Amino acid sequence: MRPSFHERGALTSDFDAIRISLASPDKIMSWSHGEVTKPETINYRTFKPERDGLFCAKIFGP
């Protein structure tokens, strides 16, 4: 297994270039998946999103 970025202590001098590009519509569609299975949104006591609810980070990301 390759060591992660933080384990190696990589420096900016380790990189020659970075390439940034827009994602294609097909790639975006491949990332999108998930299903809201509960009607709840936010827990009124903790103000955190309910799991599998409308604002679930597992479904829609953080």
PDB file of N, CA and C in Angstrom, residues 33-38 52-53 59:
ATOM      1  N   HIS A  33     -25.373   9.172  -6.722  1.00  0.00           N
ATOM      2  CA  HIS A  33     -26.195   8.037  -6.322  1.00  0.00           C
ATOM      3  C   HIS A  33     -26.599   8.241  -4.871  1.00  0.00           C
ATOM      4  N   GLY A  34     -27.664   7.648  -4.471  1.00  0.00           N
ATOM      5  CA  GLY A  34     -28.166   7.783  -3.111  1.00  0.00           C
ATOM      6  C   GLY A  34     -29.673   7.898  -3.130  1.00  0.00           C
ATOM      7  N   GLU A  35     -30.254   7.613  -1.996  1.00  0.00           N
ATOM      8  CA  GLU A  35     -31.706   7.646  -1.907  1.00  0.00           C
ATOM      9  C   GLU A  35     -32.115   8.145  -0.530  1.00  0.00           C
ATOM     10  N   VAL A  36     -32.994   9.112  -0.499  1.00  0.00           N
ATOM     11  CA  VAL A  36     -33.558   9.600   0.758  1.00  0.00           C
ATOM     12  C   VAL A  36     -34.633   8.612   1.176  1.00  0.00           C
ATOM     13  N   THR A  37     -34.447   7.974   2.345  1.00  0.00           N
ATOM     14  CA  THR A  37     -35.400   6.956   2.794  1.00  0.00           C
ATOM     15  C   THR A  37     -36.223   7.405   3.989  1.00  0.00           C
ATOM     16  N   LYS A  38     -35.869   8.538   4.594  1.00  0.00           N
ATOM     17  CA  LYS A  38     -36.628   9.061   5.735  1.00  0.00           C
ATOM     18  C   LYS A  38     -37.008  10.513   5.460  1.00  0.00           C
ATOM     19  N   ASP A  52     -29.882   9.128   6.605  1.00  0.00           N
ATOM     20  CA  ASP A  52     -30.798   8.722   5.534  1.00  0.00           C
ATOM     21  C   ASP A  52     -31.933   9.715   5.318  1.00  0.00           C
ATOM     22  N   GLY A  53     -31.828  10.897   5.901  1.00  0.00           N
ATOM     23  CA  GLY A  53     -32.841  11.927   5.722  1.00  0.00           C
ATOM     24  C   GLY A  53     -32.484  12.880   4.593  1.00  0.00           C
ATOM     25  N   ILE A  59     -25.535  10.723   1.726  1.00  0.00           N
ATOM     26  CA  ILE A  59     -26.198  10.786   0.423  1.00  0.00           C
ATOM     27  C   ILE A  59     -25.688  11.969  -0.398  1.00  0.00           C
TER      28      ILE A  59
END
